[in-house]
XYZ file of C-alpha atoms in Angstrom:
655
model
C 2.671 -1.607 8.513
C 0.491 -0.274 10.733
C 1.049 3.269 12.441
C 1.621 3.095 16.354
C -1.693 4.415 17.971
C 0.961 6.489 20.180
C 1.954 8.624 17.261
C -1.855 9.034 16.276
C -4.036 7.332 14.235
C -3.363 9.030 10.959
C -0.825 9.589 8.454
C 1.099 13.083 8.337
C -1.054 14.758 5.548
C 0.598 16.263 2.515
C -0.343 19.828 1.837
C -3.641 20.129 0.042
C -3.127 21.199 -3.546
C -6.042 22.554 -5.548
C -5.312 22.091 -9.403
C -5.987 25.045 -11.783
C -9.350 24.911 -13.682
C -7.256 24.627 -17.139
C -3.690 22.843 -18.270
C -2.227 24.111 -20.835
C -1.261 21.532 -23.607
C 2.186 21.628 -23.445
C 2.420 20.979 -19.738
C 0.289 18.020 -20.462
C 2.643 16.890 -23.480
C 5.986 17.162 -21.893
C 5.351 14.319 -19.255
C 4.212 12.048 -21.963
C 7.101 12.876 -24.281
C 9.488 12.236 -21.268
C 7.705 8.862 -20.538
C 8.246 7.939 -24.199
C 11.619 8.923 -24.354
C 12.824 7.005 -21.008
C 10.676 3.819 -22.189
C 12.263 3.760 -25.564
C 15.839 4.152 -23.960
C 14.818 1.089 -21.590
C 13.657 -0.746 -24.236
C 16.639 -0.001 -27.090
C 19.282 -0.066 -24.359
C 18.460 -3.078 -22.434
C 21.486 -4.626 -23.341
C 23.578 -2.179 -21.531
C 20.871 -1.234 -19.042
C 20.211 -4.766 -17.714
C 23.765 -5.860 -16.544
C 23.632 -2.042 -14.900
C 20.465 -2.953 -12.766
C 21.840 -6.268 -11.880
C 25.320 -4.948 -10.702
C 22.931 -1.989 -8.504
C 20.807 -4.681 -6.857
C 23.690 -6.720 -6.268
C 25.435 -3.523 -4.729
C 22.403 -3.259 -1.851
C 23.085 -7.194 -1.159
C 26.695 -6.834 -0.929
C 27.042 -3.641 0.653
C 26.699 -5.046 4.362
C 29.378 -7.434 3.611
C 31.617 -5.105 2.388
C 31.005 -2.775 5.328
C 31.467 -6.119 7.422
C 35.054 -6.544 6.205
C 35.619 -2.931 6.362
C 34.969 -2.954 10.181
C 37.659 -5.518 10.118
C 39.827 -2.867 9.155
C 40.301 -4.345 5.829
C 41.088 -1.911 2.789
C 38.539 -1.076 0.656
C 40.024 -2.486 -2.651
C 40.519 -5.458 -0.750
C 36.809 -5.749 0.936
C 35.459 -4.931 -2.293
C 37.458 -7.422 -4.477
C 37.104 -10.409 -1.911
C 33.348 -9.902 -1.831
C 33.019 -9.723 -5.575
C 35.326 -12.775 -5.633
C 33.353 -14.769 -3.409
C 29.965 -13.808 -5.427
C 31.645 -14.780 -8.447
C 32.383 -18.308 -6.946
C 29.295 -19.228 -5.709
C 27.886 -18.002 -8.894
C 30.051 -20.390 -10.983
C 29.652 -23.288 -8.611
C 25.642 -22.961 -9.070
C 25.944 -22.544 -12.788
C 28.099 -25.525 -12.734
C 26.050 -27.533 -10.434
C 22.821 -26.674 -12.620
C 24.836 -27.357 -15.974
C 25.494 -31.197 -14.233
C 22.052 -31.426 -13.120
C 20.138 -30.647 -16.420
C 22.706 -33.066 -18.838
C 22.033 -35.553 -15.957
C 18.524 -35.141 -16.615
C 18.787 -35.194 -20.303
C 20.229 -38.248 -20.079
C 17.547 -39.788 -18.031
C 14.516 -38.688 -19.721
C 14.416 -41.490 -22.259
C 14.296 -44.054 -19.435
C 10.870 -42.281 -18.442
C 9.355 -42.485 -21.879
C 7.753 -46.073 -20.987
C 6.091 -44.649 -17.886
C 4.652 -41.792 -19.648
C 3.267 -44.044 -21.977
C 1.324 -46.253 -19.553
C 0.151 -43.519 -17.623
C -1.241 -42.032 -21.063
C -2.554 -45.428 -21.964
C -4.125 -45.534 -18.250
C -5.825 -42.230 -18.905
C -7.448 -43.522 -22.097
C -8.944 -46.476 -20.266
C -10.360 -44.043 -17.491
C -14.267 -42.987 -17.797
C -12.720 -39.894 -18.811
C -10.703 -41.090 -21.457
C -13.429 -43.841 -22.775
C -15.647 -40.335 -23.013
C -13.124 -38.734 -24.986
C -12.948 -41.262 -27.184
C -16.966 -41.308 -27.956
C -16.538 -37.494 -28.441
C -13.825 -38.363 -31.067
C -15.125 -41.204 -32.901
C -18.535 -38.852 -33.481
C -16.228 -36.377 -34.751
C -14.667 -38.720 -37.179
C -18.039 -40.335 -38.060
C -19.279 -36.694 -39.163
C -15.823 -36.345 -41.240
C -16.492 -39.273 -43.042
C -19.971 -38.612 -43.755
C -18.904 -35.276 -45.408
C -16.207 -36.842 -47.267
C -18.463 -39.606 -48.529
C -20.720 -37.061 -49.668
C -18.294 -35.126 -51.599
C -16.907 -38.505 -53.243
C -20.773 -38.943 -54.435
C -20.954 -35.644 -56.219
C -17.339 -35.799 -57.746
C -18.733 -39.286 -59.462
C -21.904 -37.876 -60.785
C -19.586 -35.108 -62.533
C -17.606 -37.513 -64.128
C -13.575 -38.071 -64.093
C -11.177 -35.334 -64.151
C -8.974 -34.829 -67.087
C -5.671 -36.621 -66.842
C -2.768 -33.945 -66.105
C 0.812 -34.083 -68.142
C 3.079 -35.957 -65.684
C 5.326 -33.674 -64.238
C 9.070 -33.859 -64.523
C 11.326 -35.465 -61.871
C 13.346 -32.822 -60.130
C 16.917 -33.182 -60.672
C 19.088 -33.459 -57.089
C 21.632 -31.038 -56.907
C 24.154 -31.707 -53.890
C 26.617 -28.753 -52.725
C 29.557 -29.544 -50.403
C 31.062 -27.103 -48.211
C 34.470 -27.198 -47.518
C 35.489 -28.210 -43.786
C 35.497 -25.436 -41.192
C 38.650 -23.766 -40.191
C 39.654 -23.190 -36.786
C 38.522 -19.910 -36.694
C 34.643 -21.019 -37.587
C 34.969 -23.694 -35.278
C 35.902 -21.496 -32.412
C 33.442 -18.969 -33.804
C 30.440 -21.735 -33.529
C 31.268 -22.913 -30.027
C 31.949 -19.414 -28.532
C 28.863 -17.845 -29.944
C 26.167 -19.324 -27.714
C 28.464 -17.957 -24.798
C 29.580 -14.722 -25.835
C 26.116 -12.612 -24.969
C 26.180 -14.044 -21.115
C 30.097 -13.520 -20.803
C 29.572 -9.892 -21.922
C 26.816 -9.468 -19.929
C 28.581 -11.091 -16.655
C 31.622 -8.825 -17.613
C 29.876 -5.699 -17.286
C 28.072 -6.470 -14.151
C 31.363 -7.320 -12.435
C 32.772 -4.178 -13.637
C 29.920 -1.816 -12.789
C 29.762 -3.933 -9.566
C 33.440 -3.062 -8.418
C 32.693 0.477 -9.118
C 29.524 1.205 -7.214
C 30.875 -0.825 -4.215
C 34.093 1.309 -4.479
C 32.476 4.540 -4.974
C 29.518 3.796 -2.447
C 29.963 7.385 -0.504
C 30.300 9.289 -3.902
C 27.236 7.829 -5.187
C 25.276 8.756 -1.911
C 26.606 12.505 -2.020
C 25.663 12.769 -5.585
C 22.357 11.274 -5.008
C 21.837 13.608 -2.171
C 22.484 16.460 -4.215
C 19.957 15.397 -6.712
C 17.170 15.174 -4.098
C 18.370 18.378 -2.906
C 20.738 20.055 -0.778
C 18.940 22.806 1.180
C 18.311 20.397 4.152
C 21.377 18.334 4.298
C 20.444 16.574 7.382
C 16.769 15.423 6.481
C 18.258 14.685 3.089
C 21.090 12.524 4.475
C 18.713 10.755 7.260
C 16.071 9.740 4.497
C 18.979 8.438 1.823
C 20.913 6.489 4.540
C 17.356 5.034 5.884
C 16.576 4.182 2.209
C 19.697 2.690 1.656
C 19.620 0.464 4.814
C 15.702 -0.631 4.197
C 16.911 -1.450 0.527
C 19.365 -3.811 1.617
C 17.613 -5.515 4.373
C 14.851 -6.266 2.217
C 17.238 -7.533 -0.428
C 19.250 -9.418 1.987
C 16.297 -10.834 3.662
C 14.481 -11.816 0.664
C 17.621 -13.821 -0.704
C 18.139 -15.547 2.192
C 14.148 -16.708 2.521
C 14.442 -17.679 -0.867
C 17.501 -19.706 -0.455
C 15.967 -21.404 2.574
C 12.978 -22.331 0.780
C 14.812 -23.621 -2.251
C 17.083 -25.635 0.165
C 13.924 -27.357 2.116
C 12.112 -27.687 -1.600
C 15.358 -29.515 -2.319
C 15.538 -31.929 0.678
C 11.828 -32.259 0.460
C 11.944 -33.428 -3.277
C 14.980 -35.990 -2.175
C 13.004 -37.370 0.581
C 9.915 -38.106 -1.969
C 11.946 -39.412 -4.181
C 12.123 -36.829 -7.388
C 15.049 -37.072 -9.553
C 17.720 -34.240 -9.426
C 16.264 -32.141 -6.385
C 19.348 -29.874 -6.070
C 18.315 -28.759 -9.610
C 14.967 -28.177 -8.923
C 15.622 -26.363 -5.375
C 17.798 -23.992 -7.554
C 14.615 -23.366 -9.806
C 12.593 -22.814 -6.617
C 14.855 -20.372 -5.030
C 15.094 -18.402 -8.420
C 11.665 -18.710 -9.456
C 10.334 -17.019 -5.760
C 11.797 -13.683 -7.047
C 8.996 -13.644 -9.917
C 6.252 -12.241 -8.455
C 2.939 -14.157 -8.120
C 3.560 -16.698 -10.810
C 6.865 -17.805 -9.609
C 5.213 -20.283 -7.085
C 3.164 -21.913 -9.771
C 6.229 -22.390 -12.032
C 8.429 -23.630 -9.874
C 5.978 -26.457 -8.683
C 4.856 -27.316 -12.150
C 8.163 -29.198 -13.684
C 8.769 -31.052 -10.383
C 5.380 -32.214 -10.547
C 5.689 -33.030 -14.399
C 9.267 -35.441 -13.373
C 7.391 -36.895 -10.811
C 4.169 -37.899 -13.022
C 6.708 -39.421 -15.455
C 9.373 -41.249 -12.937
C 6.392 -42.792 -10.599
C 4.314 -45.499 -12.148
C 1.492 -44.523 -9.623
C 0.404 -41.128 -8.584
C 1.886 -41.143 -4.778
C 5.021 -39.543 -6.113
C 3.109 -36.278 -7.712
C 0.639 -35.846 -5.122
C 3.443 -35.711 -2.343
C 5.030 -33.327 -4.901
C 1.868 -30.811 -4.906
C 1.489 -30.959 -1.103
C 4.875 -29.958 -0.472
C 4.573 -26.809 -2.439
C 1.021 -26.660 -1.605
C 2.009 -26.543 2.425
C 5.796 -24.387 2.074
C 4.652 -22.006 -0.291
C 1.990 -20.352 1.951
C 4.312 -20.943 5.149
C 7.246 -18.734 3.345
C 4.682 -16.047 2.280
C 2.399 -15.663 4.871
C 4.669 -16.428 8.023
C 8.541 -16.183 7.360
C 8.161 -12.937 5.290
C 6.215 -10.810 7.394
C 8.666 -11.590 10.021
C 11.834 -10.900 7.979
C 10.768 -7.727 5.848
C 7.206 -7.033 6.873
C 3.966 -7.877 5.585
C 4.691 -6.368 1.982
C 7.472 -4.695 -0.190
C 5.717 -1.279 -0.077
C 3.954 -1.961 -3.244
C 0.377 -2.143 -3.754
C -0.840 -5.338 -5.386
C -1.665 -3.998 -8.843
C 1.658 -2.082 -9.125
C 3.495 -5.634 -8.494
C 1.601 -7.052 -11.518
C 1.668 -4.163 -13.675
C 5.613 -3.845 -13.063
C 5.773 -7.618 -13.624
C 4.143 -7.082 -17.290
C 6.039 -3.749 -17.802
C 9.568 -4.960 -16.796
C 8.923 -8.697 -19.041
C 7.746 -6.545 -21.933
C 10.741 -4.234 -21.553
C 13.686 -6.997 -20.742
C 12.321 -10.238 -21.296
C 12.219 -12.858 -18.536
C 15.416 -11.043 -16.911
C 12.913 -8.066 -16.463
C 10.392 -10.658 -14.981
C 13.057 -11.728 -12.057
C 14.130 -8.047 -11.671
C 10.447 -6.530 -11.829
C 9.620 -6.132 -8.138
C 13.250 -5.203 -6.701
C 13.445 -2.576 -9.469
C 9.851 -1.363 -8.683
C 10.656 -1.235 -4.947
C 14.144 0.962 -5.743
C 11.550 3.499 -7.833
C 9.182 3.348 -4.620
C 11.936 4.341 -2.379
C 13.232 7.142 -4.576
C 9.777 8.681 -5.056
C 9.240 8.533 -1.088
C 12.402 10.422 -0.481
C 12.727 12.438 -3.653
C 10.201 15.131 -4.077
C 10.326 15.459 -7.754
C 9.380 11.659 -7.767
C 6.872 11.664 -5.691
C 4.484 10.261 -8.384
C 6.362 7.194 -8.143
C 5.419 6.528 -4.824
C 1.705 7.470 -5.226
C 1.579 5.448 -8.358
C 3.343 2.050 -6.756
C 3.371 2.557 -3.204
C 1.113 0.582 -0.627
C 0.204 3.729 1.303
C -2.929 5.335 0.809
C -3.026 7.925 -2.178
C -5.316 10.220 -0.146
C -4.780 11.096 3.463
C -7.736 10.417 5.694
C -8.818 14.050 5.627
C -8.617 14.112 1.937
C -10.631 10.938 1.910
C -13.432 12.179 4.190
C -13.677 15.280 2.112
C -13.826 13.667 -1.346
C -16.217 11.364 0.053
C -18.765 13.929 1.562
C -18.106 15.896 -1.730
C -19.074 13.006 -3.845
C -22.378 12.426 -1.476
C -21.235 8.901 -0.249
C -21.343 9.362 3.472
C -21.635 5.299 3.436
C -18.089 5.018 2.182
C -17.063 7.598 4.783
C -18.668 5.673 7.287
C -16.859 2.624 6.521
C -13.883 4.921 6.390
C -14.624 6.110 10.081
C -15.248 2.444 11.191
C -11.315 1.753 10.247
C -9.898 4.598 11.438
C -11.953 4.030 14.937
C -10.176 0.926 15.503
C -7.012 2.752 16.117
C -8.175 5.868 18.109
C -11.107 7.445 20.252
C -14.277 9.200 18.526
C -13.033 12.892 19.672
C -9.889 11.988 18.126
C -11.409 10.916 14.794
C -13.115 14.358 14.674
C -10.479 16.518 15.413
C -7.831 14.805 13.277
C -10.187 14.044 10.295
C -13.644 15.537 10.326
C -12.876 19.006 11.562
C -9.672 19.510 9.531
C -11.820 18.145 6.489
C -14.907 20.676 6.939
C -11.971 23.101 6.906
C -11.219 22.309 3.575
C -14.955 22.724 2.719
C -14.795 26.113 4.261
C -11.847 26.893 2.198
C -13.676 25.838 -0.951
C -16.839 27.525 -0.196
C -15.025 30.728 0.849
C -13.119 30.526 -2.737
C -16.554 30.207 -4.418
C -15.867 26.745 -5.839
C -18.913 25.178 -4.283
C -22.330 25.871 -5.606
C -25.542 26.165 -3.416
C -26.593 22.522 -4.292
C -22.898 20.953 -3.321
C -22.913 22.944 -0.193
C -26.465 21.579 1.042
C -25.246 17.936 -0.145
C -22.015 18.433 2.041
C -24.601 19.375 5.270
C -26.446 16.506 4.578
C -23.784 13.776 4.211
C -22.093 15.287 7.624
C -25.007 15.286 9.436
C -25.770 11.710 8.318
C -22.078 10.625 9.437
C -22.342 12.525 12.947
C -25.882 10.759 13.332
C -24.196 7.372 12.283
C -21.512 7.774 14.724
C -23.864 8.888 17.624
C -23.953 5.275 19.168
C -19.762 4.740 18.872
C -18.324 5.286 22.609
C -15.610 7.745 22.656
C -12.838 5.837 24.298
C -9.692 4.640 23.247
C -9.916 1.150 21.576
C -8.940 -1.338 23.812
C -5.380 -3.115 23.777
C -5.638 -7.100 22.770
C -5.500 -9.557 25.658
C -1.858 -10.801 24.062
C -0.513 -7.314 24.423
C -1.283 -6.952 28.080
C 1.147 -7.760 30.899
C 0.716 -9.894 34.100
C -0.258 -6.935 35.923
C -3.460 -6.650 33.538
C -2.301 -3.265 32.443
C -1.315 -2.203 28.391
C 2.328 -2.333 27.482
C 3.879 0.571 26.359
C 2.908 1.686 23.143
C -0.711 0.116 23.024
C -3.581 2.136 23.340
C -4.818 2.775 27.092
C -7.953 1.596 28.446
C -10.515 4.577 28.315
C -11.539 5.760 32.107
C -14.976 5.223 33.298
C -17.154 8.679 32.572
C -17.300 11.104 35.807
C -20.786 11.428 38.057
C -22.479 14.434 36.342
C -24.622 16.406 39.096
C -28.265 16.552 37.993
C -28.335 20.219 36.747
C -25.941 19.591 34.193
C -27.548 16.289 32.906
C -30.818 18.464 32.009
C -31.489 18.948 28.411
C -29.883 22.663 27.326
C -27.452 22.829 30.403
C -24.563 23.425 27.973
C -25.579 25.509 24.752
C -23.321 24.838 21.377
C -23.937 27.841 19.825
C -22.941 27.658 15.915
C -21.049 30.392 14.053
C -22.526 31.758 10.661
C -20.283 29.625 8.521
C -22.375 26.916 6.490
C -20.735 24.058 8.486
C -20.898 25.704 11.842
C -23.750 24.265 12.672
C -22.452 20.659 11.884
C -19.137 21.555 14.262
C -21.277 22.328 17.061
C -23.442 19.025 16.610
C -20.047 17.291 17.061
C -19.298 18.858 20.143
C -22.709 18.522 21.447
C -22.679 14.679 20.852
C -19.344 14.635 22.441
C -20.578 16.270 25.848
C -23.547 14.105 25.668
C -21.455 10.929 25.465
C -20.268 12.355 28.813
C -23.452 12.538 30.619
C -24.432 16.259 29.946
C -27.516 17.806 28.491
C -26.562 19.550 25.425
C -28.869 21.902 22.790
C -27.512 23.066 19.465
C -28.804 26.792 18.751
C -28.242 28.081 15.105
C -26.653 31.426 14.589
C -29.920 32.539 13.178
C -31.977 32.152 16.540
C -29.150 34.506 18.272
C -29.360 37.531 15.886
C -30.153 40.790 17.111
C -33.613 40.574 16.161
C -34.212 37.267 17.645
C -31.995 37.334 21.071
C -34.771 38.876 23.173
C -36.848 36.204 22.442
C -34.322 33.026 23.193
C -35.203 31.033 25.754
C -31.746 30.009 27.610
C -33.641 27.080 30.060
C -31.202 25.679 32.296
C -28.219 26.690 30.715
C -25.003 26.262 32.722
C -22.624 27.135 29.777
C -22.303 28.309 26.406
C -19.944 26.822 23.810
C -19.437 29.232 20.635
C -18.331 27.071 17.616
C -16.673 28.195 14.678
C -14.636 26.977 11.546
C -11.508 28.489 10.359
C -12.084 32.144 10.905
C -10.386 34.555 8.932
C -9.122 37.950 9.694
C -11.149 40.447 12.321
C -14.263 37.449 13.499
C -16.721 40.859 13.941
C -20.083 38.659 13.953
C -18.375 36.158 16.708
C -17.559 39.200 18.939
C -20.852 40.852 18.501
C -22.282 37.388 18.979
C -20.707 36.868 22.115
C -21.658 40.084 23.527
C -25.144 39.707 23.043
C -25.402 36.287 24.906
C -23.089 37.855 27.643
C -26.012 40.233 27.941
C -28.943 37.812 27.764
C -27.282 35.410 29.896
C -25.085 37.402 32.167
C -24.512 34.593 35.049
C -23.605 31.648 31.948
C -19.709 31.732 31.150
C -18.943 31.259 27.487
C -16.364 29.072 25.976
C -15.493 30.052 22.216
C -14.280 26.887 20.336
C -12.250 28.289 17.353
C -11.448 25.128 15.399
C -8.159 24.891 13.307
C -6.599 28.484 14.532
C -3.163 28.455 14.810
C -2.898 31.500 17.006
C -4.985 30.844 19.583
C -3.786 34.041 21.868
C -5.003 36.556 18.680
C -7.990 34.927 18.242
C -8.904 35.191 21.991
C -8.239 38.980 21.346
C -10.379 39.043 18.801
C -13.462 37.022 20.528
C -13.780 38.001 24.459
C -14.483 35.206 26.212
C -13.981 33.341 29.603
C -12.068 30.588 27.698
C -10.678 30.209 24.345
C -10.045 26.241 22.638
C -8.937 25.082 19.310
C -9.790 21.487 19.544
C -12.646 19.378 20.618
C -10.598 17.590 23.011
C -9.917 20.724 24.837
C -13.334 21.872 24.517
C -14.597 18.731 26.324
C -11.944 18.897 28.630
C -12.761 22.621 29.669
C -16.765 21.736 30.014
C -15.985 19.025 32.402
C -13.605 20.951 34.278
C -16.555 23.149 35.047
C -19.067 20.226 35.637
C -16.399 18.821 38.239
C -15.896 22.614 40.004
C -19.654 22.978 40.146
C -19.934 19.624 42.039
C -17.719 20.852 44.863
C -19.593 21.389 48.127
C -18.770 25.469 48.031
C -20.113 25.423 44.533
C -23.082 23.661 45.486
C -23.614 26.400 48.605
C -23.253 29.132 46.260
C -25.564 27.748 43.485
C -28.069 27.086 46.184
C -27.587 30.832 47.393
C -28.365 32.030 43.794
C -31.132 29.687 43.411
C -33.094 31.267 46.807
C -32.212 34.838 45.583
C -33.988 34.471 42.119
C -36.614 32.814 44.139
C -37.320 35.895 46.180
C -36.560 38.066 43.290
C-alpha cells in the first residue's frame, strides 16, 4: 500500500550493511544444512504438520469469534468449545452437502452421454472436424502404403516355417472364504480412517491453541526478543490482528464469491449449482490457477447438458465477469491491494508447498507464506523471509540510488527518481535520497573500496542525473481533484499545493549572485551543483565554484563578480574539517561584505560542526539552505536594505 505523503516519500531505511570480502565455507554451509533439514522435516512429517498448520490457520479465523464470546462474559472454556462445535457443525454440513451433490451428479452422468455424443458428431461435421478427418485419412493412407510394402517384401522372401502349436493353458480358480465382520469393517473404514485421524488432530490442536492463546503469544514474544517488550508486544499484537483480519476477510470474500457463482449457475440452469458454488469458494484459495479450475468443471458440465452452446457461453461469461470483479474491486476494499507477497513469491510458494504437501499444500500455500512474511517483518532473525517473499522493495530508495550509480546506470536511477517525485518535491528527493546516497559513496571512498575509475563513473552518473532533473519543478505534487474538498483545498493527509515563487530583486537574479563553493570531497562539487539548481529554480543567479579555484595559490586571482552570498557545501565530514575552516577564512578575507553559509549535509551534531567551521549560518539539509538564502533575499529586498545597498554602491563608486 502506498505510504502517506505526510510521513515522507520514503520507507524507513534499514542500516546499511557491508559484507565481508570473504565468507568462511562453514558460514555458507550452515544455512544450507538448516534449510535441508527443515525441508526434509516438512516433507516426511507432513502427516502431522498438515493438521497442525490447518489448526493454526483456523485459530486466526476463529480467534475474533472467541474474543467476541469472551466479551459476552462467557468462560474461555465455554467460548472455545462453542466456537469449535459451531465450526465442526458447519464443516460437517458442508461435507454432507458435497457428498449428496456428488452422488446426484454421478447418477445423472449417463443421461448426458447422448448429448455429448451428438456434440462430438457435430464437431466432426464442422469445417474443423472435416479438416481433421482429411488429415487422419492422409495419415492412414501413408500407414497403409507402408504396410503393403512390407507385405510384398515378406511374400518375396517366402513363407515362414510353421511353428509348433502352443499348449492351451489350464485355468486354475482360487476360492476365498467369505470375509468376516472385522475384514468387512476394515474395508469400509479404511478409506475414511486417514481423514478422520487428520480431523481429530486438527480439532485437538485447535482447542489447545485457542485455550492457550495468550501463553503462545508470550512465548512468541520471548522468541522475538524480550529486550524491548513494548515494541515486541505491539508488533506481535499488530501481526496477529492483521493476519486474523486478512484470513477472515478472505474467507468472507470467497464465501460470497461461491454464493454468487452458485446462484448464477442456478439461474443459467447448470445442474448441481450448490456443488459448484462450494467448489468455486474453495478454489479461490488457490493462487493463480484457482479461478481457472473452478470455472473448468461447470463449463464442461454445461456443455454436456445443453444441446446448444448458450449455457456454456453464459457460464463462461459468469466467471469472466465475477472473478476480475472480486479480485480487482472487492479484494482491495476488504484487505488491501495485495497479500504482502510478491507475485513471484506467490507462484514459488504454491509450487513448493504443493511439492511438499500435495493438493492441501496448494490450498494452504498463500496463507502459510503470509504467516512467514509477517514473522520475518517483526522478528529480526527471520528478516530474510520478508526480504525473499515480501512485496516491499528489497532495497531502500537510498540503497537503490547508490546501487544504480555504482552500476553506471543513470537511466534506471532517473526512472526511480520519476516514481519518487510523484510523491514529493525535488528538494525532498535530493535531501532524502540523493544526498544520503552520495554519503554512502563518500564512505566507500574513505574506506578505499572505490577505484579511480569507479569514482569518475559515479561523478559522471550523478552529474547526468542532476542535468536530467533540471527541468523538474521543485514543487509538491498536486493532490488529485477527487481528494480536494469543496473549499478547493487539499484534505488532511494529502500533499499541499506548491506556493508561487517569490519576486527576486534584480541584483539577486544576476549570474553568480550566489556562489555555491564545493568542498574537497570527490562528490562535494555534485552536492554544490544540486544546491545551485534548487536556488536557480527560485529565480536566483548561481555559480558553482570548485574547491581548487579557491586554493591559497588561486584565491587572489578569483573574481567573485556580483556575489551576494557564499554557500560552502560538503558531504559527510569527519573529525576536524581544517580545510573547510581555512576555506571559509580565505573567502571572508577575499569578500569581507559577502555573508557565508556553510552546508554540511548529513551531519548529526550541527552545533559541533558550527564550532569547527566558523561562519554566519550553518545548515544540514538542502531545504534549510534554500530557506536561509531566500530569507536573505527577502531581507535584502526591504526598503532599509535597499537604501543601505545604495549607500554601499555610492561609497564603492567614490572609492
